[in-house]
Short mmCIF file of C-alpha atoms and ligand atoms in Angstrom, two decimals:
data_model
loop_
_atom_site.label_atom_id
_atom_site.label_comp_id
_atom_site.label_asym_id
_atom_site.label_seq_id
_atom_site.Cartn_x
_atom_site.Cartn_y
_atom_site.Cartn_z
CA UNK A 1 -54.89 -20.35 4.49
CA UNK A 2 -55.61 -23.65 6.16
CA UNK A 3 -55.38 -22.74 10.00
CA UNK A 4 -53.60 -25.50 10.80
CA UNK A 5 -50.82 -24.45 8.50
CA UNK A 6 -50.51 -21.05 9.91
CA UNK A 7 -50.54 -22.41 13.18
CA UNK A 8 -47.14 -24.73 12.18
CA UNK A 9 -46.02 -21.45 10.44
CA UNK A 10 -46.21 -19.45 13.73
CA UNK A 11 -44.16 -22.37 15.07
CA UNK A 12 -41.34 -22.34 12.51
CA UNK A 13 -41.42 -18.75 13.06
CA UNK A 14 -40.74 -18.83 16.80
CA UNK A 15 -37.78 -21.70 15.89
CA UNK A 16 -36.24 -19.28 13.72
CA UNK A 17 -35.88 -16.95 16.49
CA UNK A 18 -34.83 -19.56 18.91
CA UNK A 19 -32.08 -21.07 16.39
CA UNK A 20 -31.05 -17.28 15.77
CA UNK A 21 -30.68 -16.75 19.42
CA UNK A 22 -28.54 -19.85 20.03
CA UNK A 23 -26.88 -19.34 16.43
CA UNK A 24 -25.81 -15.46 18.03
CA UNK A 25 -24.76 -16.70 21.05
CA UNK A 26 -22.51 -19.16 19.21
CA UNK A 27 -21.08 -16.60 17.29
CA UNK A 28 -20.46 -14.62 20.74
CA UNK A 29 -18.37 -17.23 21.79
CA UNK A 30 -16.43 -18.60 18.85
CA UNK A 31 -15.45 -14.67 19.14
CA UNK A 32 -14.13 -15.27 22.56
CA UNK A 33 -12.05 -17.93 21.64
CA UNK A 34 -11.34 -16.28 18.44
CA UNK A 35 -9.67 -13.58 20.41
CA UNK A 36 -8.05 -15.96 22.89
CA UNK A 37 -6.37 -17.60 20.34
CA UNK A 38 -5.19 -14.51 18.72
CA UNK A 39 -3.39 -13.43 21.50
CA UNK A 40 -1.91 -17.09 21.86
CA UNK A 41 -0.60 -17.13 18.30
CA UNK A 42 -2.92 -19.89 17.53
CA UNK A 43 -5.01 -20.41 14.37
CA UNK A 44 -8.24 -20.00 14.00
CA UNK A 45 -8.40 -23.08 12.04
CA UNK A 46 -8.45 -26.33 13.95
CA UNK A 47 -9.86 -29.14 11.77
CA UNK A 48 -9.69 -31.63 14.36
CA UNK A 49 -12.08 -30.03 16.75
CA UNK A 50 -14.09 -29.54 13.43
CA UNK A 51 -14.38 -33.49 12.77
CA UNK A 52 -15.20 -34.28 16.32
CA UNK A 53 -18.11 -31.61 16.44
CA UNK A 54 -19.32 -33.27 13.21
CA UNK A 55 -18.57 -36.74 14.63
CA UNK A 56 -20.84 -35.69 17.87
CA UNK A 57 -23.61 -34.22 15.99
CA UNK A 58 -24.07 -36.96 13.17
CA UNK A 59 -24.00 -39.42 16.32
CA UNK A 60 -26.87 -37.63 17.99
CA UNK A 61 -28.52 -37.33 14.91
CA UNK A 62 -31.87 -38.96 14.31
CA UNK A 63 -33.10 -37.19 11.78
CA UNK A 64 -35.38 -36.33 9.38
CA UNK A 65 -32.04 -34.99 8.05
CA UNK A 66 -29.31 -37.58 6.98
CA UNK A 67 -25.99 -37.55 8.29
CA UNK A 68 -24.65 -35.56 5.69
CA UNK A 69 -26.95 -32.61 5.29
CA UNK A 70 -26.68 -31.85 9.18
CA UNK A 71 -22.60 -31.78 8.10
CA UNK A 72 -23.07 -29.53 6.11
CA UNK A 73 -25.69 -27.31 7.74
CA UNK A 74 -23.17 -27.20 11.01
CA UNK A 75 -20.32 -26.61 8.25
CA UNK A 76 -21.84 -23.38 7.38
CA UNK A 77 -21.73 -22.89 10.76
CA UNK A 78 -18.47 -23.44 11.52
CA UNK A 79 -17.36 -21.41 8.16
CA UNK A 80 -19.28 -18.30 9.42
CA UNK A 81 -17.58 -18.17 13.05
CA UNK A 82 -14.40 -18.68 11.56
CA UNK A 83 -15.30 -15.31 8.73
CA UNK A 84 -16.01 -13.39 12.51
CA UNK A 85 -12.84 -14.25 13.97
CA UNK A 86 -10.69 -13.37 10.51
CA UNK A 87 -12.69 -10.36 10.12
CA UNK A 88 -11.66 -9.62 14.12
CA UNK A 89 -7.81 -10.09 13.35
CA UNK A 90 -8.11 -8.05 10.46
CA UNK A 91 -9.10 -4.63 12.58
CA UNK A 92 -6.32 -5.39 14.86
CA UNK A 93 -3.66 -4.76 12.49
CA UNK A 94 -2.18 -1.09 12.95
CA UNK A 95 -2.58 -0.68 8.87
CA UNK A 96 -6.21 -1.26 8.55
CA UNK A 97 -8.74 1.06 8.41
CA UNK A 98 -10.04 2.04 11.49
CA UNK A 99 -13.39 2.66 12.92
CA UNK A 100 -13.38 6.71 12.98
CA UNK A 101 -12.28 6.14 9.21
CA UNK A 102 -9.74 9.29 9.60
CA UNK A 103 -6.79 8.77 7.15
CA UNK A 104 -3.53 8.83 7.93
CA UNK A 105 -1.63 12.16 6.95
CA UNK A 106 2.09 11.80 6.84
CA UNK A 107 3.99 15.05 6.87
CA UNK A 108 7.24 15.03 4.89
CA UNK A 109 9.44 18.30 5.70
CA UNK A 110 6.41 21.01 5.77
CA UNK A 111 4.36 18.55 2.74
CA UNK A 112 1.57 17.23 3.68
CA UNK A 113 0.38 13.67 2.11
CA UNK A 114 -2.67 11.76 2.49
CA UNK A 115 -6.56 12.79 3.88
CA UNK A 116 -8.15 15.53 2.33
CA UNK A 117 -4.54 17.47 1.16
CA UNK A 118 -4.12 18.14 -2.48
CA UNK A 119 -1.85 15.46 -4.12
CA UNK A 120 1.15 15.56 -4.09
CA UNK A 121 3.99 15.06 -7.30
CA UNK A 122 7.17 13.68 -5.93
CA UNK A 123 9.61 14.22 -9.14
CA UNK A 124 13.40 14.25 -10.10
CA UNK A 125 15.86 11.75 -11.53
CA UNK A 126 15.76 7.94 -11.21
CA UNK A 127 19.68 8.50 -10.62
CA UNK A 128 21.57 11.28 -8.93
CA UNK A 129 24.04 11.73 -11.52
CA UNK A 130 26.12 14.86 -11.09
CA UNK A 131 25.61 17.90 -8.76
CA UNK A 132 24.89 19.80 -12.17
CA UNK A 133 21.93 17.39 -13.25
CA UNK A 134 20.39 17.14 -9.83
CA UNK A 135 20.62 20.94 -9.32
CA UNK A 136 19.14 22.07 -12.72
CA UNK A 137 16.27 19.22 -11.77
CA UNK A 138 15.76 20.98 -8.79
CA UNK A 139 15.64 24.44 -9.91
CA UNK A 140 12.98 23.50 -12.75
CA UNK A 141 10.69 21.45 -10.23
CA UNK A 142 11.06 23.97 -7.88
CA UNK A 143 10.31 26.26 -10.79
CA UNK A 144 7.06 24.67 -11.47
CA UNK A 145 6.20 24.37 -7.40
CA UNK A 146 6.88 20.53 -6.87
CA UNK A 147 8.30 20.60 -3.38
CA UNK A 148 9.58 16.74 -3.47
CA UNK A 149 12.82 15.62 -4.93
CA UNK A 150 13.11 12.46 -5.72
CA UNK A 151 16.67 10.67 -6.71
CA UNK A 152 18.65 7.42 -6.18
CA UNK A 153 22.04 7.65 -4.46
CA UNK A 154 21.86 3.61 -4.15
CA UNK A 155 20.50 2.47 -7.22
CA UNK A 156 19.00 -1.60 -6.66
CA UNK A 157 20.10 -2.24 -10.77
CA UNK A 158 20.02 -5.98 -12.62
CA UNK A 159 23.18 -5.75 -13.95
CA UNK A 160 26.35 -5.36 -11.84
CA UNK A 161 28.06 -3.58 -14.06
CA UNK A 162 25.14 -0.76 -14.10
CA UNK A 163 25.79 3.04 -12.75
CA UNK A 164 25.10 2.08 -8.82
CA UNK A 165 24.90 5.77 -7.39
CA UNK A 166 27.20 7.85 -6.31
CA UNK A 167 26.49 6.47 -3.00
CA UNK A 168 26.86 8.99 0.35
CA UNK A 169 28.20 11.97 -2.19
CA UNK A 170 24.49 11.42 -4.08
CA UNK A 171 22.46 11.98 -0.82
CA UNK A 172 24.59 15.09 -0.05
CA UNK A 173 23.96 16.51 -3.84
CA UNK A 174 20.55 15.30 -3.15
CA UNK A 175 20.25 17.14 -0.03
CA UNK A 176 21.93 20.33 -1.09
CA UNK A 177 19.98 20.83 -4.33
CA UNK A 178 16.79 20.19 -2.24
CA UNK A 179 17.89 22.93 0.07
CA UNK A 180 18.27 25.20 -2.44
CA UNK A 181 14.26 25.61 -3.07
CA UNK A 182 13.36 24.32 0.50
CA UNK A 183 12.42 21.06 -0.80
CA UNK A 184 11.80 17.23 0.42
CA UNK A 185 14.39 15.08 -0.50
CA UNK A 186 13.59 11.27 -1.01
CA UNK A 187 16.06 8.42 -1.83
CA UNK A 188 15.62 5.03 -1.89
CA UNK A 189 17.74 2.82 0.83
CA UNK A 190 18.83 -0.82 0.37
CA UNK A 191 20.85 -1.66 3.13
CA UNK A 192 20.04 -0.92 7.33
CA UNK A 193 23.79 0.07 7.73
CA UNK A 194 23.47 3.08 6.05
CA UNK A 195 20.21 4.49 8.11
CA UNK A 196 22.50 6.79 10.10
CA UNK A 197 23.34 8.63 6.38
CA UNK A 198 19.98 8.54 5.44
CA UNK A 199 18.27 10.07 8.14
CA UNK A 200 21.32 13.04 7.90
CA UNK A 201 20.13 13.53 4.15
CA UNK A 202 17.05 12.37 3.44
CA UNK A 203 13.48 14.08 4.55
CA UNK A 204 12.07 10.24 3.07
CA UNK A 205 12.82 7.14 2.79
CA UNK A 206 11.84 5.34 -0.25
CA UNK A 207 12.15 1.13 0.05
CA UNK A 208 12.39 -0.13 -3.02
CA UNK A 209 10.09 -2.73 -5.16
CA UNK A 210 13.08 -5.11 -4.49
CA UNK A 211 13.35 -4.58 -1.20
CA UNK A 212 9.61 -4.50 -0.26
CA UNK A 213 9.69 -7.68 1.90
CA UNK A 214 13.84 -7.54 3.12
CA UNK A 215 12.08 -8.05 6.79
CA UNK A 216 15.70 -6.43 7.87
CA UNK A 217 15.48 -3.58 6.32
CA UNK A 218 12.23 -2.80 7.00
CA UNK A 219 12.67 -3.74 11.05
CA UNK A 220 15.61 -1.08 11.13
CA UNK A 221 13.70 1.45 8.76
CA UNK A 222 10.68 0.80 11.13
CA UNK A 223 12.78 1.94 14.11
CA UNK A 224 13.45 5.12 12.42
CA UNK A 225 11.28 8.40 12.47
CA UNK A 226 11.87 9.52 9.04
CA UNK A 227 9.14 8.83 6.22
CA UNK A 228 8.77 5.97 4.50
CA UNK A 229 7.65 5.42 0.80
CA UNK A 230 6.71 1.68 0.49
CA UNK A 231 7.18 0.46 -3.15
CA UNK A 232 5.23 -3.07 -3.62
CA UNK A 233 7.40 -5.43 -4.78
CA UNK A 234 7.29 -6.84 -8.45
CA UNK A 235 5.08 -9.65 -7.77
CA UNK A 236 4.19 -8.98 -3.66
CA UNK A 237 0.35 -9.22 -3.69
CA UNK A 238 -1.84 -6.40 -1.97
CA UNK A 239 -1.93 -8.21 1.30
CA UNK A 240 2.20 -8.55 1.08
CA UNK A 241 2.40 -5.08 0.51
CA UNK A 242 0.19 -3.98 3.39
CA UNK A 243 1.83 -6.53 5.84
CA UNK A 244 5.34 -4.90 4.76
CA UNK A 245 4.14 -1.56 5.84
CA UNK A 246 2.82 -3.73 9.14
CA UNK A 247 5.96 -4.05 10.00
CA UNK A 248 7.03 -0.79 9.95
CA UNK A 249 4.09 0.41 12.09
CA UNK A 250 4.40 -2.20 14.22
CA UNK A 251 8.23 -1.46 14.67
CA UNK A 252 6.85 2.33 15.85
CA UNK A 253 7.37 4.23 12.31
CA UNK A 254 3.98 5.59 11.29
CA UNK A 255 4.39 7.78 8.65
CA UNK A 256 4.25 5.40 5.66
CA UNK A 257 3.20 6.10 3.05
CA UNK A 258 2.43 3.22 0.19
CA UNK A 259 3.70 3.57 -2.92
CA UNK A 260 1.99 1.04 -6.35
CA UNK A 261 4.83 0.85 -8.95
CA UNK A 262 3.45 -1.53 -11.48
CA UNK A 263 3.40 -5.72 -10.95
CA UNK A 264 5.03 -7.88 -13.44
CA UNK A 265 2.39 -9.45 -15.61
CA UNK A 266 2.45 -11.65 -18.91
CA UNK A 267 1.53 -8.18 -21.19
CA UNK A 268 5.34 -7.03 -22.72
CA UNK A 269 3.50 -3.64 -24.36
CA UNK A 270 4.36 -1.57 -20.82
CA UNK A 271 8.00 -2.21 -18.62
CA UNK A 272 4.76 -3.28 -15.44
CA UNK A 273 1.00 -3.18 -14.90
CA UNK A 274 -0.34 -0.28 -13.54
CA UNK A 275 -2.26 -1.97 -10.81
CA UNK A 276 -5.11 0.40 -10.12
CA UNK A 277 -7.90 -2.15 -8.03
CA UNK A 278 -4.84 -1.85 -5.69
CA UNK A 279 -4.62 1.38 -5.16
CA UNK A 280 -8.67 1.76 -4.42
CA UNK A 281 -7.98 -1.13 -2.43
CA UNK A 282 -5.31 -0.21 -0.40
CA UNK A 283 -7.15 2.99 0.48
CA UNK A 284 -10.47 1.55 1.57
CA UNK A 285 -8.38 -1.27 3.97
CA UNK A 286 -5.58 0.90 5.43
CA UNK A 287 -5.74 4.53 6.75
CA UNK A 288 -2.39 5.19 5.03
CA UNK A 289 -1.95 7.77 1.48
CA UNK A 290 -1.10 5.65 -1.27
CA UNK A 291 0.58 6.90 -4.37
CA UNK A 292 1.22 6.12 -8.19
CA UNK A 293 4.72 5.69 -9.36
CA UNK A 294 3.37 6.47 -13.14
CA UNK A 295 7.20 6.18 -14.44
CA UNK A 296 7.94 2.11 -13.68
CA UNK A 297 4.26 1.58 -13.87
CA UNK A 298 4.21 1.73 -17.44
CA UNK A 299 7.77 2.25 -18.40
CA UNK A 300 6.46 4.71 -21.33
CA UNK A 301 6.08 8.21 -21.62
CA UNK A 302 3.09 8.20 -23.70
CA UNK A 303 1.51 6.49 -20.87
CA UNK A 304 2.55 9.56 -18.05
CA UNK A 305 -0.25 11.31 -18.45
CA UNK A 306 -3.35 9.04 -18.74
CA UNK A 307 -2.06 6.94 -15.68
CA UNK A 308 -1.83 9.99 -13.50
CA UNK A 309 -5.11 10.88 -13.76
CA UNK A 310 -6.63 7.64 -13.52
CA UNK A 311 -4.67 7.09 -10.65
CA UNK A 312 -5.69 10.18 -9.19
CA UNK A 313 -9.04 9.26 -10.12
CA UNK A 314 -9.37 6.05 -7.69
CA UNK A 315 -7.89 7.99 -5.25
CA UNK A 316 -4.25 8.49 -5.18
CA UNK A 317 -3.04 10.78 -2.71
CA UNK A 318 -0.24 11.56 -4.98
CA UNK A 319 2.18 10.67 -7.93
CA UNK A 320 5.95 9.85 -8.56
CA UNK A 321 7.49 10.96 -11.87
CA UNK A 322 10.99 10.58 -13.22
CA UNK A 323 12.27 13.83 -14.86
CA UNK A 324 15.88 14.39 -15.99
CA UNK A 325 17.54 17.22 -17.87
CA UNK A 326 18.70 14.91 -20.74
CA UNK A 327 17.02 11.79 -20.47
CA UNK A 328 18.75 10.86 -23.57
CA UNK A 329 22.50 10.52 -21.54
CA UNK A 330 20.65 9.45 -18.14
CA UNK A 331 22.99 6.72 -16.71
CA UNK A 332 19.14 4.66 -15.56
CA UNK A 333 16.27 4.43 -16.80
CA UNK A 334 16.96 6.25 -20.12
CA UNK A 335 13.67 5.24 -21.82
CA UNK A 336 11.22 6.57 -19.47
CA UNK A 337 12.53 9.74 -17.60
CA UNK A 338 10.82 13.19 -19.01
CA UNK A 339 12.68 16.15 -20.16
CA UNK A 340 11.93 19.67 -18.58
CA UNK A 341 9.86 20.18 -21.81
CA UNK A 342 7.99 17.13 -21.51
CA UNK A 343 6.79 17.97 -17.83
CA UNK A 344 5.54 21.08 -18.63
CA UNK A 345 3.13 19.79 -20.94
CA UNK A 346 2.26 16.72 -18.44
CA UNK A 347 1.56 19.26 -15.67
CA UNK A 348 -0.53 20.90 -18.02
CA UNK A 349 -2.21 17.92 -19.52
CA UNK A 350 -3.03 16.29 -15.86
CA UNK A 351 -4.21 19.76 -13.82
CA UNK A 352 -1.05 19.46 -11.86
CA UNK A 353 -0.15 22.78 -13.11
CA UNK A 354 -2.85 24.34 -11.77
CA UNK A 355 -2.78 22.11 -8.52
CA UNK A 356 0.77 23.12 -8.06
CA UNK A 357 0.30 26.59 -8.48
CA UNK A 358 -2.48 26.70 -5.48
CA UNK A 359 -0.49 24.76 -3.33
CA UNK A 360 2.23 27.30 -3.79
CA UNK A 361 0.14 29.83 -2.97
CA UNK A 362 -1.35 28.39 -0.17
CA UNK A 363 2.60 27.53 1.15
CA UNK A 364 4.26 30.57 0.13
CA UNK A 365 1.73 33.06 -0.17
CA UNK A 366 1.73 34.17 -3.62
C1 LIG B 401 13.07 3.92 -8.26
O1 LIG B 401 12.05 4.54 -7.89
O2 LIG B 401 14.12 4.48 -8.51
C2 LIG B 401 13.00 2.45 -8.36
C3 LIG B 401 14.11 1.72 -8.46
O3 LIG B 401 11.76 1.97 -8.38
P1 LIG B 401 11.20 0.50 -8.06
O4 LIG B 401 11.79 0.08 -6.75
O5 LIG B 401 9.74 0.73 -8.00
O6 LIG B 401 11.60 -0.37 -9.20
MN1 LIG B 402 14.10 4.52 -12.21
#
């Protein structure tokens, strides 16, 4: 090579390292003020200061570069910073993933959810119906060693004139029927006032895909100690989602769990879409378990079994299914709850059956 030309190469090389120096030291404090701003409430975004910067630098500017490459050379700039400081905010939430990486393991009664524990299957009616139909649910899940009932006592329906729940009585049937086989009871809650019932009944507290951003409900629930099974709302995108369950850790409740249910697309073949990109997602950004509602996902029980085990596949820490004695006569959800039948040959077609029957073991001993 021409020695002269190495000799302006050595030179460029040496800039580089200067403009990386000054370019890090930048960065070092556009983090300062990133933080500063932060704590102020302030965006990060101030397009003002932005022109005048560019107004400054074009003024001093006498080339070789025009006016506007040097704009948007700086704007790179600028962009980058403002990626650090976003990035910054985003490990300060409570939900996201932290450093250590540890996952969050939220204990409901003596069931553990979440980290390395086997998954879970939280199953039983979408309604509480009777003390007979929520009992011989029980017994059969219990039966089959699922130690989470599920069932509505407060049912969030479209039409008024609907079944509603059986209100208080359902979360005592609930309870009772859970008791019966030691089990967790979950039921969903709409309204704050009736916390105080809940947390006598309920061992979790499910918030509902309607209710997923009632900022009320979720302060009050937040305030609570019970569980909490975080539906995403019909159309709440993932950030939504995780910013509802922000509020709940932020209100001192940490044992959330987040729950995908299906979004409402344009496809009519399922009731939702089984969002699964949100369910890896949610896992890699927050340290909380994450399950797969594979009932109102798809709305079809042809569909039970291959969405449970793709769910489980990117990484579900557990599944919600709707089972009911006589789906046929179920006062909700008629189309999509299982019979006893059915579930048998869903445990046995997803490996639950097996799961179930070590986690048993490893519970009860035999
Ligand atoms: C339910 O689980 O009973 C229910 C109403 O689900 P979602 O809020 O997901 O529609
Ligand atoms: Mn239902």
């Amino acid at each position: 090579m021409e020695p002269k030309i190495r000799d302006l190469r050595n030179e460029i090389d040496a800039l580089n390292l200067e403009i990386l120096e000054k370019l890090s030291q930048r960065a070092a404090i556009a983090e300062s003020i990133g933080e500063l701003q932060t704590a102020a409430g302030a965006s990060h975004y101030d397009p003002v200061r932005e022109a005048e910067m560019l107004e400054a630098l074009t003024a001093a500017n006498d080339g070789p570069f025009d006016d506007a490459t040097v704009k948007s050379l700086f704007k790179q700039i600028f962009q980058a910073s403002m990626h650090l400081e976003n990035e910054a905010d985003k490990k300060s939430y409570l939900t996201s993933r932290r450093a250590d990486g540890e996952d969050t393991v939220v204990r409901v009664r003596d069931v553990p959810i979440g980290g390395e524990n086997a998954p879970v299957l939280i199953a039983g009616p979408c309604a509480i119906e009777s003390r007979e139909q929520v009992t011989a649910t029980a017994d059969k899940l219990a039966g089959v060693g699922v130690s989470l009932l599920r069932g509505g006592a407060y049912k969030p329906r479209t039409d008024p004139y609907s079944f509603q729940g059986l209100g208080v009585e359902g979360l005592e049937l609930g309870r009772a029927a859970a008791d019966a086989h030691g089990m967790g009871f979950v039921a969903e809650i709409m309204d704050a006032r009736d916390l105080p019932a809940f947390e006598a009944h309920v061992d979790m507290l499910q918030i509902g895909a309607r209710n997923m951003q009632n900022f009320t409900l979720l302060k009050a629930v937040g305030q609570s100690r019970t569980p909490v099974l975080l539906k995403r709302g019909l159309s709440a995108t993932i950030q939504e989602w995780v910013m509802a369950a922000e509020y709940l850790l932020h209100e001192g409740n940490t044992n959330v769990v987040l729950c995908e249910r299906g979004i409402r697309t344009y496809e009519p073949s399922t009731r939702n879409t089984l969002d699964l990109s949100a369910v890896a997602l949610a896992k890699q950004e927050t340290h909380l378990p994450v399950v797969v509602d594979v009932t109102h996902s798809g709305g079809r029980r042809d569909l039970l079994t291959p969405l449970t085990k793709a769910a489980l596949a990117v990484g579900a820490d557990g599944i919600m299914l709707e089972v009911h004695p006589n789906p046929a006569v179920a006062l909700s959800d008629q189309k999509q709850q299982i019979d006893f039948e059915t579930l048998d040959a869903y445990l046995e077609a997803t490996g639950y059956a097996k799961a179930l029957s070590r986690e048993r073991h490893e519970v009860y001993g035999f």
